[in-house]
Amino acid sequence: MCGITGGLWTHPQHSISADVLQRMTEAIRHRGPDDSGTHVEAMRTDPSGPVPGVALGFRRLSIIDLAGGHQPMSNEDGSIWMVFNGEIYNFGDLRRRLEGAGHRFGSSSDGESILHLYEDLGVECFSHLNGMFAVAIWDRNRRRIVLARDRLGQKPLHYTVQDDRLLFASELKSLMEVPGLRREIDPSAIDEFLTYQYVPHPNTIYRDIHKLPPGHFAVFEDEHLSVKRYWDIDLAKETPMTQEEASEQLRELLSDSVRLRLQADVPLGAFLSGGIDSSLIVALAQQQRDDPIRTFSIGFPLKDFDETHYAKQVADHLGTQHTRFEVQPNAVDVIDKLVWHYDEPFGDSSAIPTWYLSELTRREVTVALSGDGGDELFAGYDRYRALWISRQMDRMLPMRGMLGAKWIQRLPDSTRQRSLIRRGKRFCDAISQPPARRFMNWLQIFPEALRGEIYNEDFVKQLPGDDPFEFFHMAWKQSGNRDDVTKASLADLMTYLPCDLCTKVDIASMAHGLEVRQPMLDYRVVELAARMPVKWKFRGKRGKLILDDTFGSMIPKNIWTRKKMGFGIPIAAWFKNEWRPMLHDMLLAPDAKHQQFFRPEVVAKMVHDHETGAVNHGYRLWNLLILEKWLRRWT
């Protein structure tokens, strides 16, 4: 696991000096504390014409081939150079194929297989990789640089084209080291952030900087950038299969995915929340190991938010070597670190426990398995059940009207994690909307009406008029005429999973030099789940049926049936108590930077209503706090 950065230029005045490249590389040292490297080629002219200048920077976290694998890495004749972040799990098979074709390898690293595969196949090579990756390839003969990102967006890659120069990096902070870089805040990104808690790809918080979308590659040549998709998955296609066929294929693919992700030359462990997905991944990993695997969980002093007793139950059942860590309200100390590491506003508050879990786990191991992806692939979220229930109620129009009545919204709110009143209000507020809008209403922290209320007039004039909902709606429509639960879960797979979950895990783990591997996100497992009929995944208000049918005996039975808790923190309660002074100092300050976008009286009312218990604005206040801290740190 690593960090990559660099650029290509076609005019001498826009060259990247060795000093600037060093600063760009040093900015992402945390992603690769074990090794570093750079490669610079000045502009020149050969018999074929002008050759652009190029700079490649690299930080390495050593996982496979500890002694070798140094980057930037070149092919045999030095005509192709590469920097690569991630892991290629099928590199053994690729290496045997490439050696058979006459390629000579200079290391035992997984990344070198990409280099030689590109020699043979060009940009077609990325569809042959099974792994998580962000890669930049300098092809001197073709005078071009190629960028690519894995299918599910597990590894980040940012880029910008300014002054006929391409710049790229694993994290935005690396690009910020380039003198003269345009870094104007994009007003639409603020609107998107309040809608989703993140800025969706291909956008970033900056108008002229972009994220390469998952499953895409980009080619920059002749001062022109083209971005194309290489992962051709048809979400509208459903494949008829029996339950037995579905279970057999899933057992084979997921077991093999775990096997591939157990490859490492460093200590390896696993996150264990006590939920279905992490428990199942640990069970499959333990089945393939002779020694007890190290497992790690994190909890809270408030019972409503703590599920570590389930993690201990699973650990005892499987015989793992288990460690528990607890987050206290003084976690406020880490917020400034989160704002620095996440680069742009990122409002998922579970970044806090993920941060601490990664920090704890890194003390013992360098690689950790995770259960991310199970909810999206196998319809596990409560919101899918809510959508299913609401669709049944669509046939009962009088009841739907009653549920949308204003009297429900006047019920007292709650700060509890599983508050029925709070969840009921969100359910009823969306019941009258079309399915996609209805589902989106349950996802967003700031609904459209509240965003309209909080924005000041000057900021509204800057907005382009585009509806942030379209990012999600485009993903929803990719499932064609399939059922609503499938549309919702696959839309989450294409939006929420790469933009929120994968970003959260990548940044929090790499901040501590920890590599997290997600077996559920093996593209073979994803493609199987995507084409699987919903009846094998979700039925009668319950999801993840195929996981239970296939692996039910591997973990305690009550893990399959217990209520889903999620990875939240008691943020609403902390804002009323331990975090209250910080909240006032940041959001209610007369010189608060958020006032360039928001009406201060609306923000003040939200704080007041939350503290008096009138409305639980906990997650909204968290997003506003993160934005304010980001503005103070990065602008």
XYZ file of C-alpha atoms in Angstrom:
635
model
C 0.000 0.000 0.000
C 1.400 3.333 -0.977
C 0.922 6.924 -2.034
C 1.594 8.173 -5.553
C 1.957 11.619 -7.081
C 3.433 13.408 -10.073
C 2.631 15.059 -13.356
C 3.348 15.603 -17.045
C 4.029 18.921 -18.776
C 4.568 20.142 -22.325
C 5.939 23.634 -21.644
C 9.202 24.274 -19.747
C 7.692 27.048 -17.628
C 5.224 24.526 -16.152
C 7.804 21.894 -15.244
C 7.794 20.195 -11.839
C 11.140 20.672 -10.183
C 12.816 17.996 -8.100
C 12.172 20.116 -5.027
C 8.450 20.444 -5.717
C 8.177 16.723 -6.457
C 9.889 15.971 -3.164
C 7.363 18.123 -1.301
C 4.471 16.473 -3.146
C 5.811 13.074 -2.167
C 6.549 14.050 1.428
C 2.968 15.301 1.881
C 1.763 11.687 1.664
C 4.551 10.121 3.721
C 1.948 8.585 6.071
C 0.651 6.394 3.226
C 4.068 4.815 2.829
C 6.450 5.155 5.786
C 8.831 2.384 4.664
C 10.354 3.699 1.427
C 10.222 6.517 -1.116
C 11.345 7.209 -4.648
C 11.138 9.738 -7.458
C 11.744 9.764 -11.193
C 12.058 12.940 -13.279
C 12.548 13.341 -17.017
C 13.029 16.845 -18.406
C 11.427 17.900 -21.679
C 13.534 17.023 -24.681
C 13.380 16.345 -28.402
C 14.192 13.090 -30.159
C 13.990 12.119 -33.858
C 10.220 11.644 -33.496
C 9.657 15.106 -32.077
C 9.223 16.746 -28.641
C 8.952 14.511 -25.589
C 6.984 15.876 -22.601
C 8.558 16.191 -19.189
C 7.378 13.876 -16.458
C 7.716 13.550 -12.685
C 6.724 10.507 -10.626
C 6.748 10.367 -6.822
C 6.158 7.411 -4.535
C 5.819 6.487 -0.853
C 5.764 2.799 0.059
C 4.172 0.678 2.767
C 5.923 -2.676 2.307
C 3.532 -5.659 2.250
C 4.833 -8.098 -0.387
C 8.488 -8.490 -1.431
C 9.798 -6.368 1.433
C 13.326 -6.154 0.036
C 12.270 -5.465 -3.561
C 9.361 -3.664 -5.128
C 10.970 -0.219 -5.115
C 9.115 2.411 -7.155
C 8.971 4.240 -9.511
C 9.426 1.049 -11.522
C 10.321 0.606 -15.197
C 10.104 -2.104 -17.824
C 13.150 -3.813 -19.282
C 14.226 -1.013 -21.636
C 13.124 1.913 -19.443
C 10.533 3.150 -21.945
C 7.625 2.685 -19.520
C 7.599 3.856 -15.902
C 4.958 3.290 -13.234
C 3.905 4.280 -9.733
C 1.231 2.131 -8.143
C -0.825 2.160 -4.955
C -2.705 -0.939 -3.808
C -2.555 -4.711 -4.097
C -3.001 -7.005 -7.100
C -4.232 -10.292 -5.670
C -3.970 -12.335 -8.873
C -0.399 -11.211 -9.550
C 0.897 -14.796 -9.285
C -1.210 -15.985 -12.205
C -0.394 -12.842 -14.191
C 3.325 -13.244 -13.549
C 3.394 -16.843 -14.797
C 1.537 -15.781 -17.944
C 3.849 -12.832 -18.569
C 7.046 -14.797 -17.934
C 5.747 -17.361 -20.397
C 5.452 -14.557 -22.935
C 9.105 -13.608 -22.419
C 8.952 -10.775 -19.884
C 11.755 -10.518 -17.321
C 10.826 -9.494 -13.794
C 13.177 -7.515 -11.591
C 11.273 -8.100 -8.334
C 8.734 -10.364 -6.662
C 6.269 -7.527 -6.106
C 2.649 -7.633 -7.233
C 2.830 -4.228 -8.926
C 5.376 -5.227 -11.545
C 2.751 -7.438 -13.207
C 0.797 -4.268 -14.139
C 3.841 -2.822 -15.869
C 4.450 -5.801 -18.137
C 0.753 -6.385 -18.739
C 0.504 -2.794 -19.981
C 3.390 -3.488 -22.378
C 1.351 -6.289 -23.949
C -2.205 -4.938 -23.768
C -2.014 -1.175 -23.316
C -5.041 0.292 -21.528
C -6.849 -3.049 -21.868
C -4.647 -4.372 -19.067
C -6.740 -2.951 -16.217
C -9.686 -5.283 -16.818
C -7.365 -8.230 -16.101
C -6.445 -7.043 -12.595
C -8.102 -8.408 -9.479
C -7.302 -5.988 -6.708
C -7.511 -2.502 -5.321
C -5.319 0.015 -7.080
C -4.547 3.499 -8.292
C -1.837 3.587 -10.935
C 0.004 6.100 -13.106
C 1.990 4.881 -16.126
C 4.382 7.060 -18.144
C 4.632 5.704 -21.703
C 7.570 7.530 -23.239
C 7.210 6.062 -26.731
C 3.572 7.198 -26.977
C 4.265 10.492 -25.153
C 1.396 9.875 -22.775
C 0.581 9.249 -19.151
C -2.158 6.792 -18.188
C -4.078 6.865 -14.902
C -6.377 4.096 -13.650
C -8.441 3.282 -10.583
C -9.858 -0.035 -9.358
C -13.431 -1.060 -10.108
C -14.987 -0.206 -6.722
C -12.928 2.859 -5.836
C -11.058 1.294 -2.931
C -7.996 3.416 -3.691
C -8.218 7.166 -4.395
C -6.773 9.085 -7.318
C -7.101 12.851 -7.897
C -6.028 14.791 -10.965
C -6.159 18.214 -12.552
C -5.271 19.630 -15.942
C -4.057 23.214 -15.601
C -1.883 25.204 -17.993
C -1.601 22.216 -20.374
C -0.114 20.191 -17.516
C -1.525 17.087 -15.850
C -1.026 16.658 -12.101
C -2.151 13.619 -10.116
C -1.950 12.350 -6.535
C -3.436 9.891 -4.076
C -4.500 12.786 -1.855
C -5.336 16.430 -2.506
C -2.741 17.682 -0.032
C -0.011 16.455 -2.362
C -1.339 18.633 -5.197
C -1.475 21.614 -2.844
C 2.347 21.620 -2.837
C 2.453 22.724 -6.496
C 3.036 26.497 -6.776
C 0.321 28.396 -8.614
C -2.237 25.579 -8.473
C -5.777 26.913 -8.839
C -7.773 25.920 -5.767
C -11.055 27.798 -5.986
C -13.873 26.240 -3.961
C -16.675 24.863 -6.120
C -20.063 26.109 -4.787
C -21.826 23.012 -6.133
C -19.446 20.865 -4.072
C -20.721 22.551 -0.897
C -24.276 21.727 -1.961
C -23.261 18.134 -2.689
C -21.456 17.817 0.628
C -24.534 18.831 2.620
C -26.581 16.373 0.571
C -24.330 13.319 0.808
C -21.756 14.037 3.580
C -19.107 13.750 0.853
C -18.299 15.330 -2.508
C -19.198 12.743 -5.187
C -16.801 11.778 -7.971
C -15.706 13.098 -10.372
C -15.906 16.333 -8.387
C -13.801 17.536 -5.484
C -14.223 20.545 -3.233
C -12.117 22.461 -5.782
C -13.582 23.592 -9.096
C -10.591 22.531 -11.234
C -9.531 19.315 -9.489
C -11.263 15.980 -10.026
C -11.449 12.391 -8.794
C -10.964 9.625 -11.332
C -14.204 7.593 -11.075
C -13.968 3.938 -10.020
C -13.566 1.476 -12.871
C -12.142 4.137 -15.199
C -8.816 5.007 -16.786
C -7.616 8.335 -18.161
C -5.105 9.079 -20.924
C -3.326 12.428 -21.202
C -1.534 12.962 -24.496
C -1.146 15.859 -26.914
C -2.348 18.150 -24.105
C -5.737 16.404 -24.108
C -7.293 14.248 -21.406
C -9.777 11.461 -22.156
C -11.527 9.456 -19.412
C -13.079 6.078 -20.232
C -14.718 3.217 -18.348
C -13.013 -0.180 -18.446
C -15.324 -2.098 -16.068
C -18.356 -3.016 -18.145
C -20.897 -4.256 -15.583
C -24.544 -4.424 -16.637
C -26.565 -3.711 -13.485
C -29.838 -4.114 -15.373
C -29.119 -7.777 -16.090
C -30.445 -10.439 -13.730
C -29.344 -14.046 -14.184
C -31.831 -16.812 -13.346
C -30.302 -19.190 -10.813
C -31.507 -21.549 -8.128
C -30.707 -20.935 -4.478
C -28.311 -23.883 -4.572
C -26.511 -22.453 -7.608
C -26.266 -19.031 -5.978
C -24.875 -20.507 -2.742
C -22.370 -22.718 -4.530
C -20.979 -19.849 -6.601
C -20.872 -17.490 -3.617
C -19.114 -20.038 -1.394
C -16.450 -20.641 -4.030
C -15.832 -16.998 -4.924
C -15.883 -15.474 -1.439
C -13.681 -18.226 -0.002
C -11.202 -17.698 -2.830
C -11.348 -13.933 -2.329
C -10.391 -14.340 1.334
C -7.626 -16.776 0.370
C -6.112 -14.285 -2.048
C -6.241 -11.507 0.541
C -4.370 -13.549 3.130
C -1.185 -13.148 1.057
C 1.279 -10.947 2.951
C 4.885 -10.892 4.123
C 3.889 -8.880 7.222
C 1.573 -9.537 10.226
C -2.108 -9.762 9.246
C -5.330 -9.435 11.274
C -8.976 -8.461 10.832
C -11.545 -5.932 11.975
C -14.354 -7.622 13.922
C -17.430 -5.544 14.760
C -19.648 -8.462 15.709
C -21.885 -7.873 12.698
C -22.576 -10.437 10.001
C -20.075 -9.276 7.387
C -16.924 -8.879 9.496
C -17.763 -12.061 11.439
C -18.121 -14.034 8.226
C -14.857 -12.726 6.768
C -13.016 -13.607 10.001
C -14.593 -17.079 9.977
C -13.482 -17.729 6.387
C -9.991 -16.417 7.143
C -9.661 -18.511 10.310
C -10.764 -21.577 8.354
C -7.743 -21.121 6.073
C -5.161 -20.494 8.812
C -3.471 -22.837 11.264
C -2.862 -20.164 13.920
C -5.435 -17.864 15.600
C -5.990 -14.722 13.557
C -5.689 -11.376 15.367
C -9.043 -9.553 15.555
C -9.833 -6.005 16.688
C -13.011 -4.190 17.728
C -13.891 -0.763 19.062
C -16.658 0.292 21.442
C -18.170 3.198 23.346
C -19.096 3.807 26.978
C -22.772 4.264 25.952
C -24.533 0.911 25.598
C -26.721 2.016 22.673
C -23.593 2.492 20.550
C -21.503 -0.445 21.724
C -21.603 -3.860 20.047
C -18.238 -5.201 21.155
C -19.870 -7.915 23.265
C -21.025 -9.449 19.974
C -17.486 -9.204 18.621
C -16.172 -11.033 21.699
C -18.808 -13.725 21.251
C -17.709 -14.307 17.653
C -14.027 -14.206 18.624
C -14.590 -16.824 21.338
C -16.589 -18.971 18.927
C -13.879 -18.875 16.250
C -10.898 -18.970 18.612
C -9.296 -15.714 17.431
C -6.834 -13.602 19.429
C -9.075 -10.625 20.161
C -8.453 -7.035 21.312
C -11.082 -4.418 22.252
C -10.597 -0.634 22.328
C -12.991 2.041 23.657
C -13.583 5.574 22.355
C -14.179 8.252 24.986
C -15.786 11.699 24.462
C -12.282 13.227 24.408
C -12.163 11.930 20.847
C -12.627 15.605 19.991
C -8.839 15.723 19.989
C -8.781 13.770 16.738
C -11.110 15.996 14.695
C -8.346 18.318 13.499
C -6.347 15.290 12.384
C -9.347 14.011 10.423
C -9.771 17.366 8.702
C -6.124 17.366 7.636
C -6.075 13.774 6.416
C -9.407 13.796 4.558
C -8.374 16.886 2.556
C -11.916 17.923 1.640
C -15.068 18.063 3.789
C -16.033 14.514 4.767
C -18.997 14.235 7.112
C -19.334 10.552 7.988
C -18.847 10.655 11.774
C -17.922 6.972 11.842
C -14.541 8.182 10.572
C -13.761 8.690 14.280
C -14.100 5.038 15.371
C -12.522 3.940 12.077
C -9.560 6.207 12.834
C -9.067 4.789 16.316
C -9.643 1.210 15.200
C -6.963 1.642 12.528
C -4.572 3.206 15.024
C -5.074 0.351 17.481
C -4.834 -2.356 14.850
C -1.627 -0.944 13.366
C 0.130 -1.429 16.696
C -0.163 -5.186 16.177
C -0.450 -5.860 12.427
C 0.211 -4.168 9.075
C -2.712 -5.663 7.111
C -6.331 -6.033 8.252
C -9.308 -7.698 6.582
C -12.667 -5.911 6.644
C -16.290 -6.834 5.910
C -17.099 -3.707 3.883
C -19.542 -4.204 1.013
C -21.817 -6.879 2.433
C -24.743 -4.535 3.033
C -24.733 -3.130 -0.482
C -24.190 -6.475 -2.199
C -26.692 -8.502 -0.188
C -29.346 -5.919 0.822
C -28.441 -5.580 4.477
C -29.256 -1.956 5.346
C -32.419 -1.073 7.259
C -33.193 1.500 4.579
C -33.817 -1.314 2.070
C -36.408 -2.762 4.422
C -37.942 0.709 4.826
C -38.143 1.061 1.041
C -39.778 -2.357 0.723
C -42.332 -1.529 3.433
C -43.089 1.851 1.899
C -43.712 0.270 -1.494
C -46.226 -2.109 0.067
C -47.915 0.901 1.633
C -48.112 2.700 -1.714
C -51.201 0.576 -2.319
C -52.810 2.084 0.788
C -53.154 5.734 -0.194
C -55.197 6.917 2.830
C -52.589 5.494 5.221
C -49.785 7.041 3.209
C -51.463 10.423 3.563
C -51.893 9.934 7.283
C -48.228 9.005 7.729
C -47.208 12.206 5.994
C -49.250 14.303 8.408
C -47.557 17.148 10.244
C -48.606 15.857 13.676
C -46.017 13.099 13.426
C -43.255 15.627 12.982
C -44.257 17.311 16.262
C -43.450 14.214 18.323
C -40.455 14.673 20.698
C -37.092 13.702 19.242
C -34.376 11.479 20.691
C -30.590 11.202 20.646
C -30.590 7.410 20.953
C -28.943 5.402 18.205
C -32.033 3.264 17.577
C -34.692 5.916 18.259
C -37.998 4.759 16.761
C -39.397 8.295 16.771
C -36.413 9.751 14.926
C -36.422 6.970 12.345
C -40.202 7.158 12.040
C -40.078 10.863 11.267
C -37.595 10.298 8.429
C -39.707 7.438 7.101
C -42.955 9.426 7.111
C -41.360 12.546 5.687
C -40.395 10.647 2.520
C -43.409 8.407 2.074
C -45.152 10.564 -0.530
C -42.147 10.788 -2.871
C -41.223 8.569 -5.865
C -39.041 5.554 -4.883
C -35.640 6.990 -5.836
C -36.342 10.364 -4.190
C -37.864 8.592 -1.203
C -34.772 6.486 -0.706
C -32.489 9.479 -1.176
C -34.452 11.362 1.485
C -33.484 8.701 4.007
C -29.836 8.993 2.996
C -29.303 12.730 3.033
C -28.453 14.658 6.178
C -29.690 18.019 4.865
C -32.898 17.623 2.834
C -33.485 20.073 0.027
C -35.855 22.271 2.054
C -33.354 22.686 4.871
C -30.526 23.454 2.458
C -32.700 26.152 0.929
C -33.306 27.585 4.376
C -29.684 27.648 5.509
C -28.063 29.061 2.329
C -27.607 32.826 2.152
C -28.680 34.745 -0.944
C -25.173 35.359 -2.276
C -24.335 31.668 -2.137
C -27.594 30.651 -3.856
C -26.675 32.929 -6.768
C -23.374 31.036 -7.169
C -25.032 27.617 -7.469
C -25.300 26.375 -11.065
C -28.836 25.041 -10.667
C -27.896 21.375 -10.963
C -29.693 19.013 -8.584
C -27.228 16.993 -6.422
C -29.784 14.173 -6.483
C -28.815 13.397 -10.086
C -25.572 11.723 -8.999
C -27.554 9.100 -7.099
C -30.409 8.986 -9.605
C -28.060 8.138 -12.472
C -26.811 5.150 -10.483
C -30.383 4.142 -9.616
C -31.387 4.124 -13.293
C -28.528 1.772 -14.230
C -30.577 -1.131 -12.802
C -33.261 -0.659 -15.441
C -36.553 -2.389 -14.653
C -35.357 -4.463 -11.704
C -37.061 -4.357 -8.303
C -36.659 -1.361 -5.998
C -34.519 -3.125 -3.374
C -32.051 -4.141 -6.081
C -32.058 -0.618 -7.540
C -31.378 0.907 -4.124
C -28.638 -1.517 -3.104
C -26.817 -1.326 -6.445
C -27.119 2.470 -6.466
C -25.468 2.445 -3.030
C -22.791 0.148 -4.461
C -21.949 2.706 -7.147
C -22.214 5.838 -4.968
C -22.183 5.474 -1.187
C -19.681 2.617 -1.113
C -16.828 4.228 -3.130
C -17.458 7.830 -2.091
C -18.118 7.274 1.605
C -17.142 3.838 2.913
C -14.032 3.250 0.795
C -12.843 6.831 1.301
C -13.386 6.592 5.052
C -11.472 3.322 5.356
C -8.646 4.268 2.993
C -7.841 7.615 4.595
C -8.242 6.487 8.224
C -6.151 3.354 7.711
C -3.442 4.891 5.537
C -3.018 7.719 8.045
C -1.556 5.027 10.287
C 0.247 2.996 7.627
C -2.322 0.182 7.800
C -3.505 -1.697 4.719
C -7.178 -2.734 4.819
C -8.381 -5.431 2.436
C -12.076 -5.916 1.652
C -12.815 -9.471 0.396
C -16.489 -8.712 -0.293
C -15.306 -6.244 -2.943
C -13.545 -8.791 -5.109
C -15.040 -7.899 -8.477
C -16.068 -11.532 -9.058
C -18.161 -11.505 -5.865
C -19.604 -8.112 -6.809
C -20.601 -9.256 -10.293
C -22.258 -12.389 -8.898
C -24.213 -10.407 -6.302
C -25.236 -7.793 -8.881
C -26.835 -10.323 -11.206
C -28.353 -12.465 -8.415
C -32.179 -12.404 -8.112
C -33.314 -10.354 -5.141
C -35.359 -13.243 -3.722
C -32.139 -15.002 -2.691
C -30.885 -11.871 -0.900
C -33.968 -10.147 0.504
C -37.353 -11.523 1.448
C -40.048 -10.627 3.950
C -38.232 -7.531 5.258
C -34.978 -9.410 5.931
C -31.749 -9.144 3.942
C -28.510 -11.126 3.556
C -30.456 -14.382 3.219
C -27.935 -15.897 0.803
C -25.100 -15.315 3.276
C -27.040 -17.149 5.980
C -28.034 -19.934 3.582
C -24.429 -20.383 2.456
C -22.359 -19.766 5.586
C -24.918 -19.969 8.401
C -23.135 -22.596 10.474
C -19.819 -20.738 10.594
C -20.777 -18.042 13.138
C -23.174 -18.002 16.143
C -26.830 -18.099 15.103
C -27.827 -14.972 17.022
C -25.374 -12.905 14.931
C -27.565 -13.560 11.890
C -30.762 -12.380 13.608
C -29.661 -9.525 15.894
C -30.595 -5.939 15.038
C -28.122 -4.030 12.915
C -26.380 -1.333 14.951
C -24.045 0.341 12.485
C -20.741 2.031 13.216
C -22.053 5.258 14.705
C -20.896 7.362 17.622
C -23.011 9.099 20.317
C -22.554 12.408 18.581
C -25.943 13.908 19.495
C -25.332 13.361 23.210
C -21.743 14.601 23.032
C -22.859 17.863 21.381
C -25.123 18.498 24.357
C -22.368 17.837 26.856
C -18.646 17.292 26.327
C -18.494 18.827 22.839
C -20.787 21.786 23.496
C -17.997 24.381 24.058
C -16.266 23.383 20.827
C -19.547 23.544 18.915
C -20.216 27.094 20.122
C -16.642 28.251 19.509
C -16.687 27.009 15.932
C -20.228 27.458 14.613
C -21.440 30.478 16.592
C -18.273 32.559 16.324
C -18.915 36.015 14.794
C -16.123 35.412 12.284
C -17.118 31.836 11.401
C -16.027 31.057 7.851
C -19.222 29.188 7.040
C -21.030 32.528 6.894
C -19.820 32.937 3.308
C -22.363 30.175 2.493
C -24.881 29.996 5.340
C -27.223 32.248 7.265
C -25.793 32.477 10.808
C -29.226 32.809 12.409
C -30.296 29.457 10.907
C -27.128 27.765 12.165
C -27.676 29.296 15.609
C -31.266 28.020 15.680
C -30.109 24.511 14.790
C -27.648 24.566 17.684
C -30.352 25.865 20.054
C -32.973 23.354 18.922
C -30.527 20.501 19.342
C -29.402 21.545 22.811
C -32.975 21.993 24.023
C -34.033 18.628 22.629
C -36.546 20.091 20.167
C -34.827 18.455 17.164
C -31.959 15.995 16.951
C -29.596 17.875 14.639
C -26.550 15.850 15.760
C -25.362 14.647 12.362
C -26.182 17.966 10.695
C -24.166 19.880 13.275
C -21.298 17.435 12.810
C -21.246 18.144 9.066
C -21.320 21.894 9.662
C -18.531 21.560 12.225
C -16.380 19.545 9.819
C -16.938 22.101 7.062
C -16.042 24.992 9.371
C -12.872 23.259 10.533
C -11.964 22.415 6.941
C -12.419 26.033 5.871
C -10.187 27.219 8.707
C -7.489 24.654 7.921
C -7.397 24.701 4.122
C -8.515 28.199 3.032
